[in-house]
Structures are given as structure tokens and as C-alpha cells.
Short mmCIF file of N, CA and C in Angstrom, two decimals:
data_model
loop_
_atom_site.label_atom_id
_atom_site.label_comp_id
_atom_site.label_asym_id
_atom_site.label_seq_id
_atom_site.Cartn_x
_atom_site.Cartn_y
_atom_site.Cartn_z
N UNK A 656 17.71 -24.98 -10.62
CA UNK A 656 17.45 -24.93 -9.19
C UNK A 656 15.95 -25.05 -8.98
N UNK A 657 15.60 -25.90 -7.88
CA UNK A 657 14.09 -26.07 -7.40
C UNK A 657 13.57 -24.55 -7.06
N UNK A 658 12.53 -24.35 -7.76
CA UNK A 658 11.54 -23.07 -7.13
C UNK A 658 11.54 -23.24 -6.08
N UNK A 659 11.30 -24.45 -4.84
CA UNK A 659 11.32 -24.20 -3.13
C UNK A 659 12.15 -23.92 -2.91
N UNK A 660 13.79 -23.88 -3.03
CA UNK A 660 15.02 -23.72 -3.20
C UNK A 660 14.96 -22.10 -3.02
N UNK A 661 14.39 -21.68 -4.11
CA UNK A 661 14.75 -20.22 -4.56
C UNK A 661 13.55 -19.24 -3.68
N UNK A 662 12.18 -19.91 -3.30
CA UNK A 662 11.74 -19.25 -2.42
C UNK A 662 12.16 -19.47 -0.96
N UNK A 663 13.26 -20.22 -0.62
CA UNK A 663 13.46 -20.25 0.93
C UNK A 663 14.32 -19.32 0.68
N UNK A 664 15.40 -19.38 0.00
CA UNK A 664 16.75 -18.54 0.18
C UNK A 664 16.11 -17.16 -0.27
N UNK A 665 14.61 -16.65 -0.85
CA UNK A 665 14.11 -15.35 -0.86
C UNK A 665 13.81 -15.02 0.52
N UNK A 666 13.17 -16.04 1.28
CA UNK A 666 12.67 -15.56 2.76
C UNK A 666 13.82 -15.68 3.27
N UNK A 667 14.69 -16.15 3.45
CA UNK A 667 15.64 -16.10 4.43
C UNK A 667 16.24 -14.95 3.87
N UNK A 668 16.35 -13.99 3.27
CA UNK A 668 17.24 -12.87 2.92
C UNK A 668 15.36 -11.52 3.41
N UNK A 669 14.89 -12.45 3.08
CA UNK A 669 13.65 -11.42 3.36
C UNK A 669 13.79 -10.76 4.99
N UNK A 670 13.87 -12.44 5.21
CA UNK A 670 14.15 -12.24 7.31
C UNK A 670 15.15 -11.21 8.00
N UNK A 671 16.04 -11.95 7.09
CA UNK A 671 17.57 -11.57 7.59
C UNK A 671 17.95 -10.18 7.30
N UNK A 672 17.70 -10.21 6.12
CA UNK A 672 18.37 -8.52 5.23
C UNK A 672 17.61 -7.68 5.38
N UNK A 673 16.18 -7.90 5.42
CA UNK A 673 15.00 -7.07 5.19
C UNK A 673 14.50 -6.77 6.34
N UNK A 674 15.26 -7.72 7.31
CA UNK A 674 13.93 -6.68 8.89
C UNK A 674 13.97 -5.17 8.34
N UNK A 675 15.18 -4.78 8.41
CA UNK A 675 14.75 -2.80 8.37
C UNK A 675 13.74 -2.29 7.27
N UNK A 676 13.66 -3.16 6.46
CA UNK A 676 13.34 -2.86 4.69
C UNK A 676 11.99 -1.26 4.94
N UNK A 677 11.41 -1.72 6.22
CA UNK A 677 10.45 -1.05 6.22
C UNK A 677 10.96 0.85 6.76
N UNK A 678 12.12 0.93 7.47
CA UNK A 678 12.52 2.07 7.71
C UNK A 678 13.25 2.89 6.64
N UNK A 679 13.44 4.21 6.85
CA UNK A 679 13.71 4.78 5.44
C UNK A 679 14.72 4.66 5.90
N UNK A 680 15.71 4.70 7.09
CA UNK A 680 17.25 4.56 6.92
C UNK A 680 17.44 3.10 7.25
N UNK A 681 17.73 1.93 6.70
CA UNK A 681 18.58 1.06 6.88
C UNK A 681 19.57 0.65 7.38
N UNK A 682 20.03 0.00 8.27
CA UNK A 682 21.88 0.07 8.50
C UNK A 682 22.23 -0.50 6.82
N UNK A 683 23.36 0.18 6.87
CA UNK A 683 23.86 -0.10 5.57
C UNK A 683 25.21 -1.21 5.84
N UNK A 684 25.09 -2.10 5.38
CA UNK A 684 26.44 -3.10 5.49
C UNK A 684 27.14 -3.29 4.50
N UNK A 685 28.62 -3.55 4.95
CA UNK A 685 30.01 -3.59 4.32
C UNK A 685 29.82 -4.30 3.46
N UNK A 686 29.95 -3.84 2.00
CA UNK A 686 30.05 -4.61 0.85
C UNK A 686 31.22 -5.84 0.89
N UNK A 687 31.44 -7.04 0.52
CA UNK A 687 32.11 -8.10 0.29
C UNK A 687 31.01 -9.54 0.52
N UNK A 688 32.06 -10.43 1.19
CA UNK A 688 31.68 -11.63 1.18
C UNK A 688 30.62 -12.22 2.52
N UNK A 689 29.61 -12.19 2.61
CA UNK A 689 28.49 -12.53 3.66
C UNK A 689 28.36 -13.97 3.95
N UNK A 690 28.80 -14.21 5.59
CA UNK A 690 28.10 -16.17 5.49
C UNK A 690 27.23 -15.49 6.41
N UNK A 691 25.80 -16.10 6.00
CA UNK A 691 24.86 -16.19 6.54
C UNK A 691 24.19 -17.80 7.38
N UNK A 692 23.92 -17.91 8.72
CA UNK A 692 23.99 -19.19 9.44
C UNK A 692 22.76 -18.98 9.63
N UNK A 693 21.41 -19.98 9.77
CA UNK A 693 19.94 -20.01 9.81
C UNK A 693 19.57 -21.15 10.28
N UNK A 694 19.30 -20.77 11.79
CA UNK A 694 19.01 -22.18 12.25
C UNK A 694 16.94 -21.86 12.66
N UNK A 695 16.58 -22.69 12.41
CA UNK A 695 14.73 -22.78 12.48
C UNK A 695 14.86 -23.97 13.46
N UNK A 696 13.24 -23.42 14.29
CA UNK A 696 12.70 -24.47 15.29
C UNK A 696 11.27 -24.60 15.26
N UNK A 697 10.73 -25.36 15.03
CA UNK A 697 9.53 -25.12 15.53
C UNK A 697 8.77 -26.46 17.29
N UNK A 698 8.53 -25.53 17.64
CA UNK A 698 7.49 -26.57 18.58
C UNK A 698 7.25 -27.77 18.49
N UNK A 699 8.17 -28.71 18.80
CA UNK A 699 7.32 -30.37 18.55
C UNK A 699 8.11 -31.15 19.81
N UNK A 700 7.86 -32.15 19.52
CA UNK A 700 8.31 -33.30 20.57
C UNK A 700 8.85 -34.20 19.84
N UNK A 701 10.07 -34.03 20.20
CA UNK A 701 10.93 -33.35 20.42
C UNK A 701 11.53 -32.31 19.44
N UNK A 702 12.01 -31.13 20.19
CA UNK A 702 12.06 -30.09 18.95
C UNK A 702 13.48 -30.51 17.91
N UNK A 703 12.64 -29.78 16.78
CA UNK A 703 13.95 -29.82 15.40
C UNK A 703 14.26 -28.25 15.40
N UNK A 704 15.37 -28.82 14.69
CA UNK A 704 16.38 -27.82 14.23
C UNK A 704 17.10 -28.21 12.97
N UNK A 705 16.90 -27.03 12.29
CA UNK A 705 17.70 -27.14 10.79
C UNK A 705 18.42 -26.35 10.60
N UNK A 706 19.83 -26.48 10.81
CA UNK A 706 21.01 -25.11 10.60
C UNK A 706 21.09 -25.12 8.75
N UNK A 707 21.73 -23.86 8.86
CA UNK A 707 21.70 -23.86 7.06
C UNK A 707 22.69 -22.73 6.78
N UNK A 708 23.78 -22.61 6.25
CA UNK A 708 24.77 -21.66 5.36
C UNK A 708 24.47 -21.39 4.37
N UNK A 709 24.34 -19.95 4.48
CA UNK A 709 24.53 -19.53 2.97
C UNK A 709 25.54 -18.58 2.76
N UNK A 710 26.19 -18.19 1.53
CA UNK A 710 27.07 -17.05 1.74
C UNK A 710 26.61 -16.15 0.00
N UNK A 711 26.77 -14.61 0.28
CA UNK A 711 26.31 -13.77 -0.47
C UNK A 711 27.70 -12.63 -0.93
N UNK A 712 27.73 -12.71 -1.82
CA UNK A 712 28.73 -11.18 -2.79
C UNK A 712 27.53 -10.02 -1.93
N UNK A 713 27.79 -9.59 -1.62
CA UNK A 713 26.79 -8.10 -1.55
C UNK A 713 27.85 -6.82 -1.65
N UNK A 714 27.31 -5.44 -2.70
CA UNK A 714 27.38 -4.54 -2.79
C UNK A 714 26.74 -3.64 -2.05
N UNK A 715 26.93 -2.40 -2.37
CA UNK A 715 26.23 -0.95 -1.77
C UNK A 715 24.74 -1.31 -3.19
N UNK A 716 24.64 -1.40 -4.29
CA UNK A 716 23.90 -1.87 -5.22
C UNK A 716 22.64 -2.58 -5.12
N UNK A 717 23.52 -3.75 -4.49
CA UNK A 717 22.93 -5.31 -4.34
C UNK A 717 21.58 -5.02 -3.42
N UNK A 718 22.28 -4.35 -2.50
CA UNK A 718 21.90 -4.32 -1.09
C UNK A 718 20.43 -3.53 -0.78
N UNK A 719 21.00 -2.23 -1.33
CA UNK A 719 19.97 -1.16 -1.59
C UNK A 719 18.81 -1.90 -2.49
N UNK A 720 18.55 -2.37 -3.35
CA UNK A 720 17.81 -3.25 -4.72
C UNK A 720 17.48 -4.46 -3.37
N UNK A 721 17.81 -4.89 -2.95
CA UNK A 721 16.78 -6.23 -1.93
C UNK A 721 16.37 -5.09 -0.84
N UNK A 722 16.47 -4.17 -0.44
CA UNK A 722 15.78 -3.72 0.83
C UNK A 722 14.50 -2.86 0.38
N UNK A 723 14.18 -2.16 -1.17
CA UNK A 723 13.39 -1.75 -1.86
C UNK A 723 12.87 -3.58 -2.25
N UNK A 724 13.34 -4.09 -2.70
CA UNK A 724 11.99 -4.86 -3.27
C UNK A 724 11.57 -5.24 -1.55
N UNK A 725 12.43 -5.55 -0.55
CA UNK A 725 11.93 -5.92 0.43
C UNK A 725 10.33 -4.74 1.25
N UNK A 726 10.78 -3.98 1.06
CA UNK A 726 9.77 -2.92 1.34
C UNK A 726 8.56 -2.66 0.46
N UNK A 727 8.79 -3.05 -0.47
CA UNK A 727 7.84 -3.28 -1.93
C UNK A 727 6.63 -4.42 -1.58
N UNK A 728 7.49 -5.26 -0.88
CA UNK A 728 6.78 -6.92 -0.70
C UNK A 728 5.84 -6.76 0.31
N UNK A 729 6.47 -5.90 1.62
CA UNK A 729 5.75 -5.67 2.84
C UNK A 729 4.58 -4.96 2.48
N UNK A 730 4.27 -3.78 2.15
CA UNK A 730 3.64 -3.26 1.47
C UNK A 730 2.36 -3.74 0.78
N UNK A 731 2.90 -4.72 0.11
CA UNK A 731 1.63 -5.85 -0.41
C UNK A 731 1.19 -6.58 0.69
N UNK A 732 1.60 -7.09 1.08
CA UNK A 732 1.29 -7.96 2.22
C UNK A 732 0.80 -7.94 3.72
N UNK A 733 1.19 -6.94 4.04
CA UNK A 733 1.56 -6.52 5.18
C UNK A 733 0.59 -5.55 5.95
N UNK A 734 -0.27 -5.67 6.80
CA UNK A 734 -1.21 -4.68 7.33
C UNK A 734 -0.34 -3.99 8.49
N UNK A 735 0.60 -4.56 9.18
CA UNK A 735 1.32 -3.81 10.35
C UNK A 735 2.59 -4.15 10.04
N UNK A 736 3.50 -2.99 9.77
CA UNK A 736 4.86 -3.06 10.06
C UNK A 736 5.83 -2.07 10.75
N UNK A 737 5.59 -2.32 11.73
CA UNK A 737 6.25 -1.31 12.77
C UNK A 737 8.08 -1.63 12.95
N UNK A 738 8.80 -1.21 13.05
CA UNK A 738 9.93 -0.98 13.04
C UNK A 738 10.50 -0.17 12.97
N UNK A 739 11.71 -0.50 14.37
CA UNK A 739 12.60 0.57 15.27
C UNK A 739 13.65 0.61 15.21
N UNK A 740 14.80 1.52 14.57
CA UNK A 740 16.08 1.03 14.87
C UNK A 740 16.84 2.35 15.90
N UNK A 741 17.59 2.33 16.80
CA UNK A 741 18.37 2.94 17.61
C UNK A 741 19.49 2.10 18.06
N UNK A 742 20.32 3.53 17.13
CA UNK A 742 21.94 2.73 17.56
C UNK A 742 22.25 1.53 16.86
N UNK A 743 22.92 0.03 17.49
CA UNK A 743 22.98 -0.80 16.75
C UNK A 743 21.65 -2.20 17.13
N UNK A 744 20.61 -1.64 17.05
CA UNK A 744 19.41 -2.67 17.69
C UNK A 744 18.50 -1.75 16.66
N UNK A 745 17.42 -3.55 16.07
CA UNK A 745 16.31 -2.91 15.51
C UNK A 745 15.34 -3.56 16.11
N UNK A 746 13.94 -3.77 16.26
CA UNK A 746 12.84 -4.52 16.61
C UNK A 746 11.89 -4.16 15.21
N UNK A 747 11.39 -5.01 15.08
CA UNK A 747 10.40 -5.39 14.10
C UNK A 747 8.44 -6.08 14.76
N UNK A 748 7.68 -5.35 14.31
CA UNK A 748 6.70 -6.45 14.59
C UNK A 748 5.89 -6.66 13.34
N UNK A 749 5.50 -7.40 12.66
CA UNK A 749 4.76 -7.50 11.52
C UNK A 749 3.61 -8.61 11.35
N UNK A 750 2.23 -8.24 10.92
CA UNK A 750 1.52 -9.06 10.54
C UNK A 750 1.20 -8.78 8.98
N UNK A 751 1.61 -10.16 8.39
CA UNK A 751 1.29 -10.17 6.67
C UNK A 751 0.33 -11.45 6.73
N UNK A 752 -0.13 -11.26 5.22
CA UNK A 752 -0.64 -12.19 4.76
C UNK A 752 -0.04 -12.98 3.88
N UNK A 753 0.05 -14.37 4.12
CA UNK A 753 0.78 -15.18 3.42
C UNK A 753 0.50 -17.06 2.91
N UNK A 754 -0.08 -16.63 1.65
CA UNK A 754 -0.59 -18.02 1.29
C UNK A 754 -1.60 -18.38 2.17
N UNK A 755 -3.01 -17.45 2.34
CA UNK A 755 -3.99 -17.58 3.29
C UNK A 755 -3.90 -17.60 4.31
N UNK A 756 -2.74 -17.56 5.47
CA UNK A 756 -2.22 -17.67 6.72
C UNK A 756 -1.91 -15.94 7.04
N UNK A 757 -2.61 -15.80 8.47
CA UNK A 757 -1.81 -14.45 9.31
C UNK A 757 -0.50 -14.82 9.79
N UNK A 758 0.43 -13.99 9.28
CA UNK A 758 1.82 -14.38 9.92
C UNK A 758 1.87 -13.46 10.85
N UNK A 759 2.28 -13.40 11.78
CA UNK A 759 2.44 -12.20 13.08
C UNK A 759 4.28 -12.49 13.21
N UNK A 760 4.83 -11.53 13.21
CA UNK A 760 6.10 -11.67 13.68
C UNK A 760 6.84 -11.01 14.27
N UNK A 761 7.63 -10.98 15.40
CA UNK A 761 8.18 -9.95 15.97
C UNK A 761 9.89 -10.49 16.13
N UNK A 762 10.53 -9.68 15.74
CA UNK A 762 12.04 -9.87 15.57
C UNK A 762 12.70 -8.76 16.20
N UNK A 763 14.03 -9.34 16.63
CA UNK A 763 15.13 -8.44 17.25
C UNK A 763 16.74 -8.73 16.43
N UNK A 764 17.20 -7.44 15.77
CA UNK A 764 18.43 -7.76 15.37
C UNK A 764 19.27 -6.94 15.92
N UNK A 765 20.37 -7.38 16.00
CA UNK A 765 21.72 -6.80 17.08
C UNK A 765 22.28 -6.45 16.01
N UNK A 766 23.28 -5.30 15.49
CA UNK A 766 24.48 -5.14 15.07
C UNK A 766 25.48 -5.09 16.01
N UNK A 767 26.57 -5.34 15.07
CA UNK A 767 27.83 -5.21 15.58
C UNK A 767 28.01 -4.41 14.19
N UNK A 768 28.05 -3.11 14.25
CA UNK A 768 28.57 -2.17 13.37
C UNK A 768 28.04 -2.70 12.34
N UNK A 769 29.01 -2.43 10.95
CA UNK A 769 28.10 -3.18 9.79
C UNK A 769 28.82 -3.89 9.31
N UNK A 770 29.36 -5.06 10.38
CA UNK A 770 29.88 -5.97 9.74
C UNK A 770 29.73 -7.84 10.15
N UNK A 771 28.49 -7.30 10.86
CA UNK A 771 27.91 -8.63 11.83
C UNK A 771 26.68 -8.29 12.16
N UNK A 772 25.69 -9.39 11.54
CA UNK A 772 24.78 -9.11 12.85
C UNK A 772 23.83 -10.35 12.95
N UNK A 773 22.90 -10.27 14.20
CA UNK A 773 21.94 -11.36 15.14
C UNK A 773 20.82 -10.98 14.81
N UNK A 774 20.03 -11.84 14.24
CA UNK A 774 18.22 -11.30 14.38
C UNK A 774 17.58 -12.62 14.89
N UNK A 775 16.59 -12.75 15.58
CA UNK A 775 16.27 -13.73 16.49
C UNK A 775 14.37 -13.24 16.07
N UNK A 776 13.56 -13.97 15.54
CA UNK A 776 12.59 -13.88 15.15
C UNK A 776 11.32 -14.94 15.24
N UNK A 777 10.20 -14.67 16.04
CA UNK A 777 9.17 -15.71 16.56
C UNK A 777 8.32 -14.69 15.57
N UNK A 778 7.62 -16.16 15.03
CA UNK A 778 6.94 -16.31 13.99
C UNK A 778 5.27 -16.73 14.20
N UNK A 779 4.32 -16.48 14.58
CA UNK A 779 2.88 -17.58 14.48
C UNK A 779 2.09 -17.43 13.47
N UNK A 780 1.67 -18.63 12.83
CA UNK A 780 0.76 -18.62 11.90
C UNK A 780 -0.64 -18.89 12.26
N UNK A 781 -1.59 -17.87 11.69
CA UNK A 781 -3.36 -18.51 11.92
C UNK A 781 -3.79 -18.41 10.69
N UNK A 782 -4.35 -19.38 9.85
CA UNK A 782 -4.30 -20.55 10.77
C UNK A 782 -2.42 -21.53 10.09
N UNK A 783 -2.64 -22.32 10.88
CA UNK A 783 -1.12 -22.74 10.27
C UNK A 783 -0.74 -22.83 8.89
N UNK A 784 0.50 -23.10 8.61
CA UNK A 784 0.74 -22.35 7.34
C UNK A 784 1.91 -23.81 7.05
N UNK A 785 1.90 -24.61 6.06
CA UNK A 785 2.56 -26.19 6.01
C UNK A 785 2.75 -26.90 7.58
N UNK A 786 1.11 -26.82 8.25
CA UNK A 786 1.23 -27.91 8.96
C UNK A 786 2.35 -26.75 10.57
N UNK A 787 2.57 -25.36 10.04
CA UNK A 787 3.04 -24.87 11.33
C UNK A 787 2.33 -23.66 12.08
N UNK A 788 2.17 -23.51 13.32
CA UNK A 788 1.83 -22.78 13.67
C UNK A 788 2.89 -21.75 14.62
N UNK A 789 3.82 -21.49 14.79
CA UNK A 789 5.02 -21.41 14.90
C UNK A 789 6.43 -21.70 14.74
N UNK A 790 7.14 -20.78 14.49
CA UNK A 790 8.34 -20.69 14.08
C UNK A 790 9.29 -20.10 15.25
N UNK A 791 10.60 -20.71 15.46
CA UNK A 791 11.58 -19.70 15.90
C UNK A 791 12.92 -19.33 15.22
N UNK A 792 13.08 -18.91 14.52
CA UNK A 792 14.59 -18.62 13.44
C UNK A 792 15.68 -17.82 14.23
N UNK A 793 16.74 -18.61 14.08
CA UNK A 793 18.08 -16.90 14.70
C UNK A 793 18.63 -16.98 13.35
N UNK A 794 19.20 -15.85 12.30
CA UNK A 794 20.12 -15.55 12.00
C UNK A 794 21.42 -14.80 12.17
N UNK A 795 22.61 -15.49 11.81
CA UNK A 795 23.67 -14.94 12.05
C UNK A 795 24.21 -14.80 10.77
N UNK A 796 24.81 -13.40 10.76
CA UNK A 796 25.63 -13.15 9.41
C UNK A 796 26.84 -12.06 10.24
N UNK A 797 27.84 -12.67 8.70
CA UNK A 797 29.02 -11.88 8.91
C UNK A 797 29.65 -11.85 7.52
N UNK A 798 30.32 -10.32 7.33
CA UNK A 798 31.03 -9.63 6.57
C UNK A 798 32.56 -11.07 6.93
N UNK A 799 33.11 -11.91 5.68
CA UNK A 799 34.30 -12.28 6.08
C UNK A 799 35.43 -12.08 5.07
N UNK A 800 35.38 -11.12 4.41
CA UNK A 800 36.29 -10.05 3.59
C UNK A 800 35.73 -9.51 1.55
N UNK A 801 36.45 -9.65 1.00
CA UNK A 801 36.12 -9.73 -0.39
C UNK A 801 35.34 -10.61 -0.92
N UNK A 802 34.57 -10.50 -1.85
CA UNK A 802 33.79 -11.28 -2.61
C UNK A 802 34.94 -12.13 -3.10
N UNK A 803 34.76 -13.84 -3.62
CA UNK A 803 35.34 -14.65 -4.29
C UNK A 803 35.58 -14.23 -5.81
N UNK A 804 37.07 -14.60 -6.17
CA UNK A 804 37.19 -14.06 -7.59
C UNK A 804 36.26 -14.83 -8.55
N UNK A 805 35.84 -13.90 -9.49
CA UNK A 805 34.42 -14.69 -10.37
C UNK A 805 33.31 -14.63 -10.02
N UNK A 806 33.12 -14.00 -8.75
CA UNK A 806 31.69 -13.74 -7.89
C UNK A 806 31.15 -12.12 -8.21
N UNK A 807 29.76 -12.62 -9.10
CA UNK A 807 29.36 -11.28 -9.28
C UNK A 807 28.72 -10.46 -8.14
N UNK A 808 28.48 -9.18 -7.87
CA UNK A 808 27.67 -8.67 -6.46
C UNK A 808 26.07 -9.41 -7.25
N UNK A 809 25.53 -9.93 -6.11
CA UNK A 809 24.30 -10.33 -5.98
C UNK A 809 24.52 -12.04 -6.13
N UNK A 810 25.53 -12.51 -5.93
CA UNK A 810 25.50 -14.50 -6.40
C UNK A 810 25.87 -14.86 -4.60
N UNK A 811 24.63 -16.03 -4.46
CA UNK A 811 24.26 -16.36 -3.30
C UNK A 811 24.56 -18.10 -3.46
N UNK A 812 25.34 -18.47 -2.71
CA UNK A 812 25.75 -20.16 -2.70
C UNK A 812 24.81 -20.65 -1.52
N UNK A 813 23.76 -21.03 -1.84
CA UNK A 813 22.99 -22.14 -1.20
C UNK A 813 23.53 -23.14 -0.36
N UNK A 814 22.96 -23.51 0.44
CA UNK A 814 23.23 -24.44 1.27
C UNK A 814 23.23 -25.87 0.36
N UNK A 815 23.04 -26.42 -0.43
CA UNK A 815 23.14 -27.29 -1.14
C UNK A 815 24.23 -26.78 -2.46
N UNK A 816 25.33 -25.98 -2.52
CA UNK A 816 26.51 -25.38 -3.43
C UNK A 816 25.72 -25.05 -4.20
N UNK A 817 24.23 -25.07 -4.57
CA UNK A 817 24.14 -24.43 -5.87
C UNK A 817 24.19 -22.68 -5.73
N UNK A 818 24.68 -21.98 -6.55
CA UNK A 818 24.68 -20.76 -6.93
C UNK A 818 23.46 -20.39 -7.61
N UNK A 819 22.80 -18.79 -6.81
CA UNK A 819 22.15 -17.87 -7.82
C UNK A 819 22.34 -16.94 -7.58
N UNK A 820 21.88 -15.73 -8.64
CA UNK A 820 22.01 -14.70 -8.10
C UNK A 820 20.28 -13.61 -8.15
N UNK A 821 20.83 -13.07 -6.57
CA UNK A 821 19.68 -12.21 -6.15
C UNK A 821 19.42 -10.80 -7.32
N UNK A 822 20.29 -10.52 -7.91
CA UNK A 822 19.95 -9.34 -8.61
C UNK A 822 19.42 -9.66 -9.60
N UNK A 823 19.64 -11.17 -10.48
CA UNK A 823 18.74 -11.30 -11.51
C UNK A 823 17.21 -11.89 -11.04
N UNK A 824 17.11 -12.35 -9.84
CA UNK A 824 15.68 -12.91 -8.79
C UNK A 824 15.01 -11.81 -8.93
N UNK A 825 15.85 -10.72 -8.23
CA UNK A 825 14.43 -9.75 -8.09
C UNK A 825 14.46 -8.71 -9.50
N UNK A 826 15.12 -8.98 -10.32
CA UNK A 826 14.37 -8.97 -11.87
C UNK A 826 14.08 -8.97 -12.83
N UNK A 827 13.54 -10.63 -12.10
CA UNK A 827 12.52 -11.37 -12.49
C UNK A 827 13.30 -12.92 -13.61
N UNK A 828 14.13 -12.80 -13.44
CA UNK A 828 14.99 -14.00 -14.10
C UNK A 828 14.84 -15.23 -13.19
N UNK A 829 14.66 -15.88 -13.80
CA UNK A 829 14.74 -17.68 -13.33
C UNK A 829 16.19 -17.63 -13.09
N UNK A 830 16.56 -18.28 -12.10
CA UNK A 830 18.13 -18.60 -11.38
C UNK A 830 18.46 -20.19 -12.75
#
């Protein structure tokens, strides 16, 4: 698998899984089978859009192990990370540093219990960061029963079918 490959599908679980990473309680979500939907925009004339599926095995394990390294990462990076959760709503605002660029970001994720949820996240880079200076991402994920037979907790099917898995990513195994 391409290293760009394996660092998008890290940020997109970074985005998605990790808004809370920074609170000590997490919503905790239903272990099984996760499709995750990721559509990006940025600002142009005329605007693009890139939808993207992925789907994830996640455990109570899995889960806990990406929201620590996720909090691990912020930490390094990260001069402000404020984040709120009440009830089934979190807000996020964060400025990191990333590949010489200020990322500023402020996100909103909805649950639906812990078996769905919406995060909707505006992104600006200073100075731009590949040619962008904004981002707009929604993710949607949903719990849609058992993991696939042969699917270990932590194996993530890419939007291009290839398979890896997140538990040997974060450590430290080449997919």
C-alpha cells in the first residue's frame, strides 16, 4: 500500500474517531462493523468534492488504542485543543502544527447513541498546506452489525479494496 494511502486513511480516522481523543471520557462506540463516508471540499471554482468509503472491524481494544495514540499526536502538535462533549454533541477547536502549516480547526460531531455519528469540520491552513488554504470535510459513520468473518478488530478496507490494519499502524508496522 502507498504511504499517501496510509497517511490519509490515518487522518481520516484522526478526524473522524479522534475529535474526542482530547477528552478523558470519549463516547465509546459499538464494537463491530463501521462504514465510514468522507466527503472533502475545498474552495475553488467550481467547487470539488471527493466522497470516499471506508469500512473498519472496531473493538472496545481497537478503539481505546486509536483515541490514546490520537491524544498522544495532539499533544505533539497541538498548541490549542479545546473540546466539549454534552450529551450526544461534541465541538472541537484545534490549532496544530502540521508540515510547517497552522492548521486551525473547529468541528462539530452529532451522535446518535453509539452507533452513528456526523462530524462536520472547517479546516484553514497558514500558510497553505498542498496548495490549500481551506478545507471542509463531513464524516458519516455507522455501526452496520458484526465484523466480516476473517476480519481481525483493527482491519480497515480502503476506498481503493485494499486492506490494513490500524492496530498494527499505530505499532508501528508497515501495512
Amino acid at each position: 500500500m502507498k504511504e499517501s494511502s496510509v497517511r490519509i486513511a490515518i487522518a481520516i480516522l484522526l478526524t473522524g474517531f479522534m475529535l474526542p481523543a482530547a477528552a478523558q471520557d470519549y463516547p465509546k462506540l459499538k464494537a463491530g462493523l463501521w462504514v465510514m463516508e468522507r466527503a472533502s471540499s475545498r474552495p475553488t471554482n467550481p467547487p470539488t468534492s471527493r466522497p470516499n468509503r471506508m469500512t473498519l472491524c472496531l473493538d472496545d481494544s481497537v478503539q481505546k488504542q486509536m483515541f490514546e495514540m490520537g491524544a498522544g499526536a495532539m499533544k505533539g502538535m497541538c498548541s490549542k485543543h479545546d473540546f466539549k462533549l454534552s450529551g450526544g454533541r461534541a465541538t472541537g477547536d484545534f490549532i496544530c502544527d502540521m508540515a510547517g502549516s497552522q492548521m486551525h480547526s473547529k468541528s462539530t460531531m452529532v451522535l446518535d447513541g453509539n452507533s452513528a455519528y456526523r462530524t462536520e469540520i472547517d479546516t484553514t491552513y497558514d500558510p497553505p498546506l498542498m496548495g490549500q488554504s481551506q478545507t471542509k470535510m463531513v464524516i458519516t459513520a455507522r455501526n452496520v452489525g458484526p465484523c466480516k468473518p476473517g476480519q481481525r478488530p483493527g482491519d480497515m478496507i480502503m476506498p481503493n479494496g485494499q486492506t490494513m490494519n490500524m492496530r498494527d499502524v499505530m505499532n508501528g508496522r508497515k501495512p
